[in-house]
Tab-separated table of C-alpha atoms and ligand atoms in Angstrom:
chain	number	residue	atom	x	y	z
A	1	MET	CA	0.000	0.000	0.000
A	2	ILE	CA	1.374	3.391	-0.992
A	3	PRO	CA	0.681	6.142	1.573
A	4	ALA	CA	-1.242	9.228	0.440
A	5	ASN	CA	1.716	11.634	0.721
A	6	GLU	CA	3.959	9.377	-1.372
A	7	ALA	CA	1.202	9.016	-3.976
A	8	LEU	CA	0.840	12.794	-4.119
A	9	GLU	CA	4.596	13.234	-4.664
A	10	ARG	CA	4.456	10.761	-7.549
A	11	LEU	CA	1.659	12.737	-9.203
A	12	LYS	CA	3.558	16.020	-8.782
A	13	LYS	CA	6.699	14.523	-10.285
A	14	GLY	CA	4.704	13.005	-13.146
A	15	ASN	CA	3.026	16.321	-13.919
A	16	LYS	CA	6.491	17.990	-14.022
A	17	HIS	CA	7.568	15.467	-16.649
A	18	PHE	CA	4.409	16.105	-18.627
A	19	VAL	CA	4.903	19.889	-18.540
A	20	ALA	CA	8.557	19.456	-19.579
A	21	ARG	CA	7.487	17.347	-22.541
A	22	ALA	CA	4.741	19.800	-23.500
A	23	GLN	CA	7.340	22.578	-23.465
A	24	GLY	CA	9.737	20.536	-25.593
A	25	ASN	CA	12.253	20.060	-22.771
A	26	VAL	CA	13.502	16.707	-24.053
A	27	LEU	CA	16.083	16.003	-21.357
A	28	GLU	CA	13.639	16.251	-18.512
A	29	ALA	CA	10.912	14.516	-20.471
A	30	GLU	CA	13.241	11.550	-21.034
A	31	ALA	CA	13.434	11.061	-17.293
A	32	ALA	CA	9.835	9.891	-17.593
A	33	ARG	CA	9.401	6.292	-16.545
A	34	ASP	CA	9.135	3.320	-18.872
A	35	LEU	CA	5.766	1.778	-19.557
A	36	ALA	CA	4.918	-1.658	-18.203
A	37	LEU	CA	1.868	-3.861	-18.688
A	38	PRO	CA	0.967	-5.034	-15.184
A	39	GLN	CA	-1.302	-8.049	-14.822
A	40	GLN	CA	-2.419	-6.973	-11.359
A	41	GLN	CA	-4.330	-3.780	-10.719
A	42	GLU	CA	-2.593	-1.782	-7.975
A	43	PRO	CA	-3.396	1.877	-8.630
A	44	PHE	CA	-1.589	4.256	-6.252
A	45	ALA	CA	-4.124	7.052	-6.786
A	46	ILE	CA	-7.780	7.439	-7.690
A	47	ILE	CA	-8.533	10.350	-10.003
A	48	LEU	CA	-12.022	11.789	-10.354
A	49	GLY	CA	-11.608	14.050	-13.358
A	50	CYS	CA	-13.621	15.857	-16.016
A	51	SER	CA	-14.344	14.160	-19.344
A	52	ASP	CA	-12.825	17.143	-21.171
A	53	ALA	CA	-10.693	15.748	-24.018
A	54	ARG	CA	-7.825	18.049	-23.102
A	55	VAL	CA	-7.325	16.579	-19.625
A	56	PRO	CA	-6.411	12.874	-19.913
A	57	ALA	CA	-5.370	11.934	-16.376
A	58	GLU	CA	-2.727	9.309	-17.188
A	59	ILE	CA	-0.996	11.628	-19.647
A	60	VAL	CA	-0.974	14.793	-17.543
A	61	PHE	CA	0.488	12.830	-14.607
A	62	ASP	CA	2.859	10.848	-16.835
A	63	GLN	CA	1.588	7.487	-15.573
A	64	GLY	CA	1.247	4.143	-17.286
A	65	PRO	CA	-1.222	1.254	-17.283
A	66	GLY	CA	-2.031	0.061	-13.772
A	67	ASP	CA	-0.977	3.278	-12.007
A	68	LEU	CA	-4.198	5.281	-11.752
A	69	PHE	CA	-7.829	4.359	-11.166
A	70	VAL	CA	-9.568	6.996	-13.258
A	71	ILE	CA	-13.201	8.081	-13.183
A	72	ARG	CA	-14.135	10.748	-15.702
A	73	VAL	CA	-17.439	12.541	-15.920
A	74	ALA	CA	-18.366	15.985	-17.242
A	75	GLY	CA	-17.730	18.545	-14.494
A	76	ASN	CA	-16.030	15.980	-12.183
A	77	ILE	CA	-19.296	15.636	-10.280
A	78	VAL	CA	-19.950	13.118	-7.502
A	79	ALA	CA	-23.076	11.136	-8.389
A	80	PRO	CA	-23.675	7.707	-6.785
A	81	SER	CA	-21.833	5.779	-9.516
A	82	GLN	CA	-18.722	7.951	-9.093
A	83	LEU	CA	-18.839	7.504	-5.330
A	84	GLY	CA	-19.290	3.752	-5.754
A	85	SER	CA	-16.297	3.587	-8.101
A	86	ILE	CA	-14.107	5.408	-5.559
A	87	GLU	CA	-15.328	3.124	-2.756
A	88	PHE	CA	-14.554	0.096	-4.909
A	89	ALA	CA	-10.974	1.142	-5.658
A	90	ALA	CA	-10.196	2.370	-2.137
A	91	SER	CA	-11.429	-0.808	-0.462
A	92	ARG	CA	-10.394	-3.322	-3.102
A	93	PHE	CA	-6.913	-2.049	-3.963
A	94	GLY	CA	-5.969	-0.167	-0.786
A	95	THR	CA	-5.466	3.039	-2.771
A	96	ARG	CA	-5.058	5.859	-0.249
A	97	LEU	CA	-5.147	9.028	-2.351
A	98	VAL	CA	-8.182	10.450	-4.154
A	99	ILE	CA	-7.680	13.482	-6.382
A	100	VAL	CA	-10.651	15.498	-7.623
A	101	LEU	CA	-9.184	17.005	-10.777
A	102	GLY	CA	-10.981	20.014	-12.206
A	103	HIS	CA	-9.555	22.237	-14.911
A	104	THR	CA	-9.573	25.838	-16.073
A	105	LEU	CA	-12.317	26.790	-18.543
A	106	CYS	CA	-14.449	23.741	-17.721
A	107	GLY	CA	-17.323	23.558	-20.184
A	108	ALA	CA	-19.603	21.766	-17.718
A	109	VAL	CA	-19.206	24.568	-15.172
A	110	ASP	CA	-19.821	27.094	-17.928
A	111	ALA	CA	-22.963	25.191	-18.946
A	112	ALA	CA	-24.159	25.236	-15.334
A	113	LEU	CA	-23.584	28.999	-15.078
A	114	SER	CA	-25.447	29.529	-18.302
A	115	ALA	CA	-28.344	27.235	-17.308
A	116	MET	CA	-28.758	29.103	-14.032
A	117	ARG	CA	-28.856	32.432	-15.850
A	118	ASN	CA	-31.191	31.221	-18.584
A	119	PRO	CA	-33.483	28.657	-16.950
A	120	GLN	CA	-35.773	28.668	-19.995
A	121	GLU	CA	-32.942	27.320	-22.204
A	122	GLU	CA	-33.661	23.850	-23.610
A	123	SER	CA	-31.553	20.929	-22.447
A	124	SER	CA	-32.008	17.206	-21.972
A	125	ARG	CA	-32.969	15.680	-18.636
A	126	SER	CA	-29.612	13.913	-18.400
A	127	LEU	CA	-27.691	17.121	-18.996
A	128	ARG	CA	-29.822	18.890	-16.436
A	129	THR	CA	-28.819	16.207	-13.936
A	130	ILE	CA	-25.147	17.144	-14.351
A	131	VAL	CA	-25.955	20.836	-14.018
A	132	GLY	CA	-27.989	19.971	-10.927
A	133	PHE	CA	-24.885	18.511	-9.281
A	134	ILE	CA	-22.788	21.600	-10.065
A	135	ARG	CA	-25.424	24.204	-9.228
A	136	PRO	CA	-25.253	24.140	-5.383
A	137	ALA	CA	-21.475	24.637	-5.525
A	138	ILE	CA	-21.669	27.840	-7.556
A	139	GLU	CA	-25.025	29.330	-6.616
A	140	ASN	CA	-23.553	31.671	-3.978
A	141	LEU	CA	-20.923	32.967	-6.373
A	142	LEU	CA	-23.498	33.708	-9.033
A	143	ASN	CA	-25.744	35.541	-6.572
A	144	ASP	CA	-22.907	37.572	-5.054
A	145	PRO	CA	-23.373	41.213	-6.187
A	146	ALA	CA	-19.674	41.891	-5.510
A	147	GLN	CA	-18.819	39.393	-8.241
A	148	THR	CA	-18.649	41.617	-11.324
A	149	ASP	CA	-15.687	40.230	-13.262
A	150	GLU	CA	-16.996	37.469	-15.523
A	151	ASP	CA	-13.625	35.695	-15.972
A	152	GLU	CA	-12.979	35.763	-12.253
A	153	LEU	CA	-16.445	34.361	-11.559
A	154	TYR	CA	-15.805	31.506	-13.992
A	155	ARG	CA	-12.399	30.803	-12.402
A	156	GLN	CA	-13.865	30.742	-8.929
A	157	ALA	CA	-16.818	28.615	-10.037
A	158	VAL	CA	-14.438	25.912	-11.328
A	159	ARG	CA	-12.615	25.873	-7.988
A	160	ALA	CA	-15.814	25.921	-5.965
A	161	ASN	CA	-17.031	22.928	-7.969
A	162	VAL	CA	-13.830	20.998	-7.198
A	163	ALA	CA	-14.146	21.885	-3.504
A	164	ALA	CA	-17.764	20.711	-3.471
A	165	SER	CA	-16.829	17.371	-5.041
A	166	VAL	CA	-14.043	16.916	-2.461
A	167	LYS	CA	-16.599	17.484	0.291
A	168	HIS	CA	-19.047	14.994	-1.232
A	169	VAL	CA	-16.372	12.319	-1.498
A	170	MET	CA	-15.373	12.899	2.122
A	171	ARG	CA	-18.891	13.038	3.567
A	172	ASP	CA	-21.343	11.059	1.446
A	173	SER	CA	-19.867	7.598	1.838
A	174	GLU	CA	-19.641	5.688	5.096
A	175	ILE	CA	-16.911	3.477	3.693
A	176	LEU	CA	-14.762	6.421	2.622
A	177	THR	CA	-15.364	8.366	5.832
A	178	ARG	CA	-14.130	5.362	7.789
A	179	LEU	CA	-11.065	4.958	5.579
A	180	ILE	CA	-10.313	8.676	6.073
A	181	THR	CA	-10.571	8.614	9.862
A	182	GLU	CA	-9.018	5.199	10.444
A	183	ASP	CA	-6.873	4.268	7.532
A	184	GLY	CA	-4.997	7.237	6.044
A	185	LEU	CA	-7.194	7.910	3.003
A	186	LYS	CA	-6.732	11.474	1.713
A	187	VAL	CA	-8.983	13.405	-0.650
A	188	VAL	CA	-7.310	16.343	-2.369
A	189	GLY	CA	-8.713	18.887	-4.814
A	190	ALA	CA	-6.625	19.951	-7.805
A	191	GLU	CA	-6.912	22.081	-10.908
A	192	TYR	CA	-5.304	21.417	-14.281
A	193	ASN	CA	-4.302	24.570	-16.150
A	194	LEU	CA	-5.121	24.162	-19.855
A	195	ALA	CA	-2.624	26.890	-20.808
A	196	THR	CA	0.447	25.591	-18.945
A	197	GLY	CA	-0.247	21.892	-18.402
A	198	GLU	CA	0.435	22.351	-14.703
A	199	VAL	CA	-1.679	20.776	-11.972
A	200	HIS	CA	-2.204	22.926	-8.909
A	201	PHE	CA	-3.060	20.981	-5.750
A	202	PHE	CA	-5.303	22.895	-3.373
A	203	ASP	CA	-4.343	21.048	-0.220
A	204	GLU	CA	-0.593	20.724	0.071
A	205	HIS	CA	-0.719	19.439	3.635
A	206	VAL	CA	-1.160	15.751	3.104
A	207	GLU	CA	0.491	13.646	5.794
A	208	GLY	CA	1.046	9.949	6.418
B	1	ZN	ZN1	-14.535	20.133	-17.727
């Protein structure tokens, strides 16, 4: 079992390799690890990320097959099937780090903002479900009269949505709550920057 802090260091190192490669820094990119094809599944981290095509978790963390247990859904929301997937991996494989990975300019968050402003807009029931998960996280921001800068509102909405998903993962599952209090499971929010390729982790204080 790989402790949460060690898992987090691996992800940070992997993201550095990815950024180096994206910037054409060949020397550092070559330090990236070789790929293997493991027969056993022993993921050291669980990633709940957005489906956005620009944010493939294994690539942005420079990880290979077997390394990450990845759940992707538009807007990195926590619906029952996402929660169940995290529970499955954490209890079955002993994975002790969960990352909720949002990203700048998330289209799902944008869609939620737009749906809240234009409730008469047509959308399917399934899409409305996703918006319904994001809405409570960003409602306060949208109703805050001090919030006048549109770009800033969007930026904050993405982060608020990540924070809300972190809270849901930590609170909505008895299994996960127990693993957090008794067994070193950590849940950390993070944001991938589409412009730089860098992942910013919101909680740097992961221990043991
Ligand atoms: Zn997104």
